[in-house]
Amino acid sequence: MRVSDWLSGLDVPGPPVCPDEVDDLRRALDVEAARLLDAAGVAADADPVQMSKSRLAHLDRCERSAAAPSTLRPTEPVSPAMLAGRALDHFVAQVLVSDRVLEPMRDLRAAFVAHGDDESLACLDEWDGSDEGTAFALRLERLGAVAAEQWSGIDRIWAARSQVPVAAVFADGRLRVSGSVDVELGGPHSLRPGVVVEVKSGRPSSHHRHEAYLYGLQVALRDRVAPAVVAQWYPNSAPAGVPVSIGTLEAAAARLMHGLQRWLELLVGEEPSVSPGAWCEWCAVRDSCPVADPSAPARDRGDPGDELDHRREAEGDEGERW
Amino acid sequence: MVTQPLPGRVERTAERLSGGLDAVLGDAYRKPPGASVNPYRDGLVIGSYDIAERCGRRAARPADDYEERVLTARRRVGLLLLRDLWDSAPADRTRPWRADPADLVLAAKRVFSYGDRWPDRLWGWSQSLEPAGRAALVAASITWADGAVRSVGSARDITWSDPRSSLRRDVPGRSVRLAAAVDATRRVGDDDRLLIVSPVLDPSARRLMAAHAALVGSFEQRRHPVARVSVASTNSGDIEHFVVDSELVDLAVDRVVEHAALRLRPDDAAPRPSSACRHCHVLDSCEEGRIHLGLPGPLSGPALTDSVGTQPAGETQEPT
């Protein structure tokens, strides 16, 4: 189902969460965040503690991996699977403004050039001519085609925008929750209900649903009006949407605070839990971890694209000290 | 009520600024009468982000590797989109006008079809991109413009700034320029109000950015004084309002003078390590920053001992 058809058929039950409920939730988050930060001894003038969807997902998968400083990371090259997610984001953004992706590899390079993304361009150059590069090019053809087919034709009344930065600040600036919404549609200043869509290139994962809820929370705090629907979109499927209620936002808030609590506990030296899985493959401390095993079965295989997001988000918060 | 410094107070501000710069710069960056000097090449240009920078070492050595990319261009192109919507609004509009985000994609089609309203270098860069690269720029600019419209809430008749210009003040007798990027102006009664759209979340940094805009704006020849400067974050939805009074303007003067001193004597600049060190262009040679990030000691390379004397700290490119 094309996204435009899905949007046309959206059945938004009742009015969105009202501003008073959003304000109450913000106050509750402020109080809880301050309590946790005070308990952990975070000084008022310390750098803000940063939380993000990737950090929360990482904590859910394996705390030891999540807590490992990226300075310990080996210079693990970006894999095609990691870059595929970034490529799909670019293709969707491109289709939203131009309705087409004509030459996926060329268009992706052009997008990387425009963004000054030298790291990704270097990956493409390295893979060029190799079996890995050929396989990646074929994957790009499929991703470009599906993005063009499924994301084109959205009525401009939806005021579609892509890669929307969001940030929520709590406890007098001591906690920041930042991220980037893949696609936002409608909203309080348009004639359509607000819709948040997370674009995913890999396999469905339970973390993706939580990511969408977190972005719903951040958008609600930003606008004081919650989006009507949050959804994940995977290639060749209709968006999997969930109506946003105060319960949805409260659940996202609770997960955020739980993640913050664990993160603070890990930073002051509490022993992390460990859980092997596919993520061991790109873990910074796998060489010293007695249970590292990328082949270990796990409830959730994780998404290599998440690792790329995590690296880029981690670059912004390595200096946490107090 | 007008709280903007009256003409006499503008003169006092100018004197305070010149006196402060005389004290820290001495004869550095002097400009002979009648001489034409490019402050970006041979002088000092002090912008809002310069005085809001918390690390002295980073502030003292501005990066000189500016390259245009989507992140740097989206604001200026976003302003072009919003100005196009204003120009395209019905001439007989009887109600106060507000941009409709749904029209941004139409504005983009118009704006990208001709370059006469673009800053020259920005137009040249956009034309050098392949179509998919320009699409990336369009997408990011629409996102920025949508956020800017959202940040002004229900306010009407916003005059979005021309990206070809910014507030400027060239200090008399010096090759020192103060520059402040302001995104919109709105007339309320007898006062002008300025708006800065910024992702900066730190309250003290926002205050400094507002102060800098208030300082530079106070020197402009205006029919109406600037009474308030607001700083809006499209990321968080917050907006802070700063009344323009002597305290705010003096804060900016003090910070400009401090910054000028840092630029003249960068070796005296005290570092302030933080998570921002990760992205700092002087990280390779900054011991404090590397320690803060848990990295090995400074890499071999130019030591932090370049004495500036009366020479400019280095070339900086003016984004246009």
XYZ file of C-alpha atoms in Angstrom:
642
model
C 0.000 0.000 0.000
C 1.328 3.403 -0.916
C 1.824 5.827 1.917
C -0.533 8.310 0.265
C -3.313 5.714 0.289
C -2.569 4.849 3.870
C -2.804 8.525 4.801
C -6.116 8.877 2.948
C -7.540 5.995 4.898
C -6.310 7.118 8.290
C -9.048 6.860 10.850
C -8.027 9.167 13.638
C -10.136 8.357 16.687
C -11.162 11.379 18.685
C -9.207 14.540 19.474
C -5.468 14.321 20.056
C -4.038 14.380 23.555
C -4.788 17.819 24.950
C -2.082 20.349 25.823
C -2.811 20.137 29.559
C -2.038 16.433 29.554
C 1.201 17.073 27.662
C 2.156 19.802 30.114
C 1.452 17.503 33.067
C 3.635 14.836 31.496
C 6.452 17.318 30.956
C 6.314 18.384 34.586
C 6.390 14.774 35.712
C 9.397 14.084 33.504
C 11.162 17.159 34.845
C 10.653 16.017 38.415
C 11.695 12.419 37.780
C 14.724 13.365 35.702
C 15.881 15.789 38.388
C 15.439 13.131 41.054
C 17.505 10.600 39.120
C 20.222 13.093 38.274
C 20.429 14.277 41.878
C 20.627 10.699 43.115
C 23.494 10.045 40.713
C 25.312 13.160 41.869
C 25.176 14.964 38.537
C 26.350 18.521 39.160
C 24.222 21.405 37.967
C 27.084 22.717 35.806
C 28.027 19.364 34.299
C 27.545 18.706 30.618
C 23.967 17.646 29.908
C 23.311 13.923 30.010
C 22.231 12.845 26.539
C 19.642 10.193 25.836
C 18.462 9.079 22.432
C 16.483 6.327 20.770
C 19.696 4.537 19.858
C 21.037 4.652 23.398
C 17.773 3.281 24.755
C 17.768 0.476 22.177
C 21.385 -0.284 22.936
C 20.652 -0.504 26.663
C 17.797 -2.879 25.972
C 20.044 -5.161 23.940
C 23.211 -5.261 26.020
C 24.213 -2.842 28.758
C 27.908 -3.661 28.588
C 27.993 -2.753 24.931
C 25.913 0.365 25.496
C 28.211 1.620 28.227
C 31.467 1.030 26.349
C 33.032 4.363 25.367
C 33.282 4.705 21.625
C 36.937 5.687 22.090
C 37.519 2.000 22.711
C 35.819 1.053 19.520
C 38.015 -0.503 16.883
C 37.867 1.354 13.661
C 35.076 -0.852 12.431
C 34.203 0.017 8.887
C 30.658 0.922 7.985
C 28.947 -2.105 6.488
C 26.570 -2.076 3.521
C 23.751 -3.066 5.845
C 24.448 -0.018 7.999
C 24.564 2.313 5.013
C 21.377 0.916 3.495
C 19.334 2.561 6.224
C 20.967 5.920 5.568
C 20.358 5.443 1.845
C 16.670 4.758 2.344
C 16.318 7.895 4.460
C 17.820 9.935 1.613
C 15.610 8.275 -0.990
C 12.437 8.942 0.974
C 13.434 12.586 1.520
C 14.146 12.867 -2.199
C 10.810 11.363 -3.209
C 8.906 13.661 -0.871
C 10.151 16.694 -2.822
C 10.626 15.278 -6.316
C 8.445 12.141 -6.529
C 11.261 10.089 -8.026
C 14.536 8.239 -7.670
C 15.920 7.721 -11.150
C 19.436 6.371 -10.596
C 19.768 5.159 -7.016
C 23.556 4.892 -6.780
C 24.141 8.188 -8.522
C 21.391 9.894 -6.511
C 22.792 8.565 -3.266
C 26.261 9.857 -4.094
C 24.765 13.221 -4.981
C 22.963 13.342 -1.644
C 26.152 12.467 0.227
C 28.024 15.193 -1.643
C 25.351 17.755 -0.799
C 25.475 16.775 2.853
C 29.266 16.736 2.960
C 29.127 13.112 4.124
C 32.680 12.173 3.261
C 32.594 9.004 5.368
C 29.730 7.521 3.367
C 31.281 8.569 0.073
C 34.494 6.849 1.086
C 32.530 3.662 1.739
C 31.011 3.764 -1.726
C 34.435 4.341 -3.263
C 35.903 1.444 -1.313
C 33.173 -0.962 -2.365
C 33.166 0.137 -5.991
C 34.038 -2.765 -8.255
C 33.896 -5.386 -5.531
C 31.313 -8.111 -4.938
C 30.228 -6.177 -1.866
C 29.756 -3.092 -4.005
C 27.767 -4.963 -6.632
C 25.467 -6.411 -3.989
C 25.025 -2.982 -2.417
C 24.216 -1.419 -5.774
C 21.535 -4.033 -6.369
C 20.110 -3.375 -2.930
C 20.042 0.337 -3.693
C 18.101 -0.347 -6.895
C 15.441 -2.134 -4.874
C 15.353 0.508 -2.143
C 15.190 3.357 -4.644
C 12.390 1.712 -6.572
C 10.303 0.957 -3.505
C 10.843 4.436 -2.071
C 9.722 6.037 -5.324
C 6.741 3.736 -5.681
C 5.477 3.969 -2.130
C 6.300 7.516 -1.081
C 5.385 9.451 -4.211
C 2.119 11.262 -4.719
C 1.522 12.503 -1.180
C -0.802 15.488 -1.296
C 1.037 18.671 -0.380
C -1.702 19.451 2.108
C 0.204 17.055 4.378
C 3.194 19.460 4.369
C 5.616 16.532 4.443
C 9.040 17.163 5.912
C 11.954 14.838 6.500
C 14.826 14.424 8.940
C 13.216 16.742 11.442
C 15.489 17.387 14.431
C 13.720 17.148 17.781
C 15.008 17.781 21.260
C 13.476 17.745 24.710
C 15.242 19.306 27.667
C 14.539 18.437 31.300
C 15.761 19.200 34.799
C 17.001 22.719 33.999
C 18.982 21.501 31.033
C 20.757 18.618 32.769
C 19.052 16.056 30.536
C 18.669 16.301 26.795
C 16.791 13.843 24.633
C 17.624 14.442 20.986
C 16.825 12.755 17.746
C 15.725 13.123 14.173
C 12.278 12.153 12.948
C 12.476 10.497 9.536
C 9.169 11.828 8.251
C 6.621 14.183 9.762
C 3.294 14.955 8.146
C 0.461 17.276 9.067
C 0.422 18.634 12.555
C -1.121 21.482 14.559
C -0.298 24.199 12.043
C -1.701 22.301 9.074
C -5.110 21.004 8.104
C -4.181 17.384 8.680
C -3.577 15.366 11.844
C 0.021 14.949 12.904
C 1.752 11.778 11.730
C 5.270 10.606 12.631
C 6.870 7.854 10.537
C 10.100 6.000 11.226
C 11.641 4.655 8.010
C 13.400 1.325 8.426
C 15.428 -0.640 5.900
C 16.009 -3.790 7.938
C 13.909 -6.384 9.644
C 11.111 -5.343 11.972
C 12.239 -5.090 15.557
C 10.397 -4.412 18.781
C 12.791 -1.503 19.349
C 11.427 0.252 16.297
C 8.011 0.492 17.852
C 9.530 2.045 20.956
C 11.490 4.487 18.793
C 8.292 5.639 17.155
C 6.660 6.112 20.556
C 9.680 8.119 21.770
C 9.474 10.409 18.748
C 5.761 10.778 19.363
C 6.593 11.937 22.871
C 9.229 14.389 21.656
C 6.921 15.859 19.048
C 4.170 16.185 21.637
C 6.496 18.030 24.018
C 7.719 20.256 21.199
C 4.255 21.246 19.955
C 2.248 20.782 23.176
C -0.007 18.729 20.931
C 0.605 15.046 20.367
C 0.684 13.624 16.856
C -2.390 11.576 16.042
C -0.438 8.543 14.815
C 3.102 7.185 15.058
C 4.205 4.521 12.611
C 7.091 2.469 11.278
C 7.474 1.895 7.580
C 9.386 -1.014 6.078
C 9.902 -1.445 2.333
C 7.037 -3.207 0.603
C 4.636 -2.883 3.485
C 2.071 -0.402 4.583
C 3.059 1.806 7.508
C 2.381 0.081 10.817
C 0.651 2.860 12.693
C -0.554 3.248 16.244
C -2.925 5.980 17.413
C -1.294 8.136 20.033
C -2.976 8.343 23.396
C -1.792 9.708 26.686
C -1.011 6.087 27.567
C 1.318 5.828 24.581
C 3.171 8.933 25.667
C 3.327 7.807 29.278
C 4.762 4.467 28.225
C 7.439 6.212 26.178
C 8.171 8.496 29.113
C 8.502 5.559 31.501
C 10.909 3.787 29.170
C 12.924 6.943 28.811
C 13.233 7.392 32.571
C 14.098 3.744 33.086
C 16.800 4.033 30.469
C 18.109 7.202 32.091
C 18.243 5.472 35.466
C 20.206 2.532 34.076
C 22.530 4.817 32.143
C 23.335 6.851 35.230
C 23.894 3.690 37.262
C 26.279 2.356 34.633
C 28.203 5.621 34.490
C 28.945 5.464 38.213
C 30.217 1.933 37.880
C 27.322 -0.412 38.424
C 27.855 -3.787 36.793
C 26.149 -3.938 33.398
C 24.056 -6.841 32.263
C 25.334 -8.634 29.179
C 23.406 -10.309 26.428
C 25.113 -11.746 23.342
C 23.540 -11.404 19.956
C 24.147 -10.175 16.452
C 25.213 -6.824 17.900
C 28.381 -8.449 19.260
C 29.678 -8.160 15.719
C 30.036 -4.394 16.031
C 30.542 -4.098 19.780
C 33.476 -2.005 21.003
C 34.400 -4.422 23.783
C 33.780 -7.744 22.076
C 37.445 -8.723 22.264
C 37.405 -8.584 26.056
C 33.877 -9.842 26.615
C 33.651 -13.481 27.768
C 30.177 -13.968 26.350
C 30.503 -12.181 23.011
C 28.879 -14.344 20.372
C 27.364 -12.811 17.248
C 25.696 -16.116 16.452
C 23.861 -16.328 19.766
C 20.104 -16.544 19.276
C 18.271 -13.541 20.610
C 14.750 -12.237 20.720
C 15.794 -9.325 18.605
C 18.621 -9.427 16.068
C 19.040 -5.722 16.045
C 19.371 -3.573 12.965
C 22.841 -2.692 11.599
C 21.391 0.639 10.594
C 20.806 1.357 14.268
C 24.538 0.931 14.861
C 25.305 3.723 12.407
C 22.777 5.960 14.115
C 24.243 5.050 17.494
C 27.768 5.932 16.385
C 26.720 9.294 15.092
C 24.677 10.058 18.178
C 27.473 8.834 20.453
C 29.845 11.339 18.864
C 27.822 14.028 20.517
C 27.904 12.756 24.088
C 31.237 11.154 24.856
C 32.279 13.903 27.204
C 29.908 13.116 30.055
C 31.830 13.573 33.258
C 31.056 14.837 36.659
C 7.024 51.175 26.121
C 10.336 51.787 24.399
C 13.225 50.215 26.264
C 15.674 50.360 23.348
C 18.653 52.600 24.110
C 17.912 56.164 22.960
C 20.286 57.774 20.442
C 22.429 59.144 23.246
C 22.715 55.699 24.708
C 23.682 54.275 21.339
C 26.542 56.742 21.363
C 27.485 55.596 24.851
C 27.426 51.991 23.650
C 29.653 52.851 20.695
C 32.112 54.592 22.994
C 32.101 51.700 25.433
C 32.734 49.261 22.601
C 35.540 51.301 21.081
C 37.116 51.886 24.471
C 36.989 48.211 25.315
C 38.547 47.225 22.012
C 41.242 49.871 22.412
C 42.138 48.383 25.770
C 42.542 44.794 24.519
C 43.660 45.280 20.926
C 45.953 48.270 21.204
C 47.086 48.954 17.634
C 46.022 45.550 16.323
C 43.438 45.613 13.571
C 43.693 49.358 13.145
C 42.325 50.614 9.873
C 43.766 53.792 8.408
C 41.192 56.438 7.503
C 39.816 55.859 4.020
C 41.352 52.402 3.732
C 39.257 49.537 2.432
C 39.840 46.346 4.350
C 38.118 43.017 4.018
C 37.495 42.030 7.644
C 37.019 38.379 6.656
C 40.495 38.265 5.187
C 42.469 40.837 7.103
C 40.451 41.635 10.204
C 38.135 40.225 12.815
C 34.556 39.215 12.269
C 32.670 38.488 15.450
C 29.340 36.731 15.142
C 26.706 35.512 17.548
C 28.103 31.998 17.771
C 31.563 33.403 18.485
C 30.527 35.177 21.651
C 28.291 32.299 22.693
C 31.175 29.798 22.418
C 32.084 28.584 25.887
C 35.523 27.186 25.187
C 38.082 29.942 24.976
C 40.540 27.859 22.987
C 37.979 27.018 20.350
C 36.744 30.611 20.222
C 40.279 31.932 19.847
C 40.942 29.873 16.743
C 37.904 29.888 14.458
C 37.799 27.070 11.963
C 38.952 28.158 8.537
C 37.707 25.169 6.590
C 34.196 26.337 5.848
C 32.541 24.335 3.098
C 29.005 24.752 1.972
C 26.725 21.792 2.581
C 23.072 21.135 3.306
C 23.487 21.802 7.021
C 24.994 25.250 6.428
C 22.724 26.188 3.532
C 19.294 25.086 4.688
C 18.595 28.196 6.788
C 19.360 30.652 4.009
C 17.383 28.671 1.453
C 14.579 28.255 3.974
C 14.436 32.039 4.290
C 14.176 32.302 0.507
C 11.196 29.953 0.605
C 9.438 31.994 3.280
C 10.120 35.262 1.502
C 8.774 33.738 -1.697
C 5.549 32.797 0.071
C 5.164 36.393 1.199
C 5.785 37.672 -2.311
C 3.317 35.150 -3.703
C 0.566 35.938 -1.207
C -2.517 37.625 -2.658
C -1.939 41.331 -3.166
C -5.384 42.120 -1.838
C -4.942 40.213 1.397
C -7.025 41.928 4.020
C -6.056 39.848 6.994
C -2.625 39.656 8.577
C -0.747 37.040 6.578
C 0.925 33.847 7.800
C 2.929 31.329 5.796
C 1.198 28.021 5.083
C 3.689 25.170 5.355
C 1.749 23.229 2.719
C 2.889 25.830 0.179
C 6.587 25.398 0.883
C 7.047 22.768 -1.799
C 5.529 25.177 -4.348
C 7.829 27.918 -3.122
C 10.783 25.595 -3.606
C 9.908 25.074 -7.265
C 9.905 28.831 -7.825
C 12.933 29.638 -5.732
C 15.137 27.031 -7.352
C 14.253 28.153 -10.850
C 16.076 31.476 -10.673
C 19.019 32.810 -8.720
C 18.573 36.568 -8.648
C 17.479 36.574 -5.015
C 20.032 34.112 -3.825
C 23.336 34.945 -2.193
C 25.735 34.583 -5.118
C 27.969 31.835 -3.792
C 25.037 29.859 -2.415
C 23.329 29.877 -5.808
C 26.533 28.789 -7.477
C 26.933 25.946 -5.025
C 23.337 24.778 -5.418
C 23.729 24.753 -9.174
C 26.888 22.676 -8.886
C 24.882 19.888 -7.239
C 23.309 17.051 -9.128
C 19.491 16.934 -9.087
C 19.388 14.511 -6.172
C 21.763 16.755 -4.250
C 19.503 19.731 -4.885
C 16.557 17.602 -3.775
C 18.385 16.980 -0.504
C 18.827 20.747 -0.123
C 15.157 21.372 -0.938
C 14.047 18.788 1.610
C 16.231 20.208 4.381
C 15.192 23.780 3.579
C 11.517 22.875 3.719
C 12.080 21.217 7.080
C 13.877 24.327 8.370
C 11.232 26.703 7.041
C 8.423 24.607 8.479
C 10.117 24.720 11.863
C 10.583 28.470 11.590
C 6.886 28.984 10.834
C 5.971 26.732 13.749
C 8.244 28.687 16.068
C 6.357 31.943 15.525
C 3.088 30.322 16.516
C 0.103 32.490 15.719
C 2.085 35.666 15.062
C 1.231 37.355 11.796
C 3.001 39.654 9.373
C 6.446 38.315 10.009
C 9.099 39.801 7.736
C 11.536 36.991 7.077
C 15.097 38.161 6.585
C 16.911 38.435 3.283
C 19.672 35.820 3.406
C 21.931 38.066 1.362
C 22.384 40.379 4.292
C 22.744 40.338 8.030
C 22.996 42.921 10.758
C 26.486 44.423 10.630
C 28.509 46.993 12.470
C 32.012 47.937 11.368
C 33.837 49.421 14.319
C 35.165 52.836 13.267
C 38.921 52.893 12.873
C 39.279 49.117 13.079
C 39.013 46.226 10.696
C 36.586 44.656 13.136
C 33.086 43.731 12.104
C 30.242 42.610 14.302
C 27.769 40.421 12.438
C 24.479 39.017 13.696
C 22.185 36.743 11.721
C 18.563 37.483 12.461
C 15.839 35.433 10.849
C 12.795 37.655 11.104
C 11.488 41.036 12.177
C 8.031 41.966 13.333
C 6.571 45.375 14.078
C 4.511 45.605 17.238
C 3.198 49.075 17.897
C 6.174 51.447 17.766
C 8.771 48.744 18.335
C 10.582 46.207 16.233
C 11.070 42.699 17.493
C 13.790 40.432 16.159
C 13.696 36.648 15.948
C 16.622 34.236 15.834
C 15.849 30.634 14.914
C 18.567 28.422 16.352
C 19.082 24.831 17.490
C 21.024 26.107 20.505
C 19.436 24.854 23.705
C 21.738 26.326 26.350
C 19.983 29.289 28.027
C 23.145 31.307 28.570
C 24.158 30.857 24.943
C 20.729 32.002 23.821
C 20.994 35.109 25.979
C 24.360 35.930 24.461
C 23.043 35.465 20.937
C 20.128 37.768 21.705
C 22.471 40.295 23.301
C 24.723 40.296 20.254
C 21.785 40.866 17.925
C 20.541 43.644 20.195
C 23.986 45.287 20.185
C 24.434 45.152 16.431
C 20.800 46.075 15.835
C 21.137 49.133 18.071
C 23.565 50.693 15.594
C 21.242 50.296 12.632
C 19.423 53.285 11.255
C 15.877 52.291 12.064
C 12.592 54.053 12.105
C 11.621 51.933 15.057
C 13.878 50.769 17.844
C 14.469 47.109 18.592
C 12.619 46.410 21.816
C 12.938 42.670 22.051
C 15.004 39.806 20.655
C 13.583 36.299 20.753
C 15.522 33.080 20.294
C 13.461 30.111 19.133
C 14.473 26.470 18.920
C 12.635 24.528 16.248
C 13.997 21.345 17.810
C 12.467 21.792 21.232
C 9.688 24.264 20.466
C 11.014 26.655 23.117
C 11.195 30.371 22.585
C 12.836 32.857 24.944
C 12.268 36.581 24.837
C 14.926 39.093 25.848
C 14.016 42.709 26.454
C 16.574 45.028 24.894
C 17.918 47.253 27.637
C 21.269 48.619 28.686
C 22.112 45.506 30.672
C 21.649 43.247 27.652
C 23.595 45.512 25.325
C 26.441 45.965 27.822
C 26.647 42.183 28.201
C 27.224 41.922 24.464
C 29.852 44.663 24.490
C 31.756 42.905 27.260
C 31.670 39.589 25.439
C 32.767 41.136 22.149
C 35.749 42.712 23.885
C 36.600 39.419 25.611
C 36.400 37.583 22.310
C 38.571 40.096 20.532
C 41.218 39.629 23.222
C 41.109 35.864 22.725
C 41.538 36.196 18.994
C 44.539 38.472 19.447
C 46.249 36.225 21.990
C 44.952 32.708 21.407
C 47.641 31.152 23.587
C 46.069 32.863 26.575
C 42.707 31.278 25.884
C 41.559 28.862 28.574
C 39.979 25.671 27.289
C 36.685 24.404 28.617
C 36.495 20.704 27.846
C 33.060 19.285 27.240
C 31.254 16.839 25.003
C 31.639 19.417 22.237
C 35.371 18.549 22.101
C 34.410 15.601 19.965
C 33.665 17.865 17.040
C 36.294 20.507 17.741
C 38.683 21.435 14.968
C 41.556 21.943 17.440
C 41.079 18.608 19.196
C 44.184 17.085 17.665
C 46.427 19.518 19.522
C 44.318 20.139 22.621
C 45.549 18.170 25.611
C 42.650 19.093 27.860
C 40.088 18.096 25.261
C 41.744 14.784 24.539
C 41.996 13.969 28.244
C 38.325 14.806 28.642
C 37.426 12.372 25.878
C 39.806 9.675 27.097
C 41.955 9.895 24.002
C 45.740 9.600 23.753
C 47.800 12.758 24.103
C 47.971 15.509 21.492
C 48.864 14.336 18.020
C 51.993 15.731 16.413
C 51.287 18.837 14.466
C 51.235 22.590 14.834
C 51.592 23.446 18.472
C 49.300 25.913 20.134
C 51.949 28.599 20.186
C 51.152 30.683 17.126
C 51.414 34.213 18.311
C 49.202 36.591 16.436
C 50.575 39.971 17.349
C 49.025 42.445 14.959
C 48.316 39.869 12.277
C 44.912 38.412 11.720
C 44.335 35.039 13.396
C 43.628 33.464 10.079
C 41.376 33.589 7.088
C 37.739 33.010 7.604
C 35.292 32.671 4.801
C 32.167 34.731 4.722
C 29.156 32.584 3.953
C 27.003 34.382 1.398
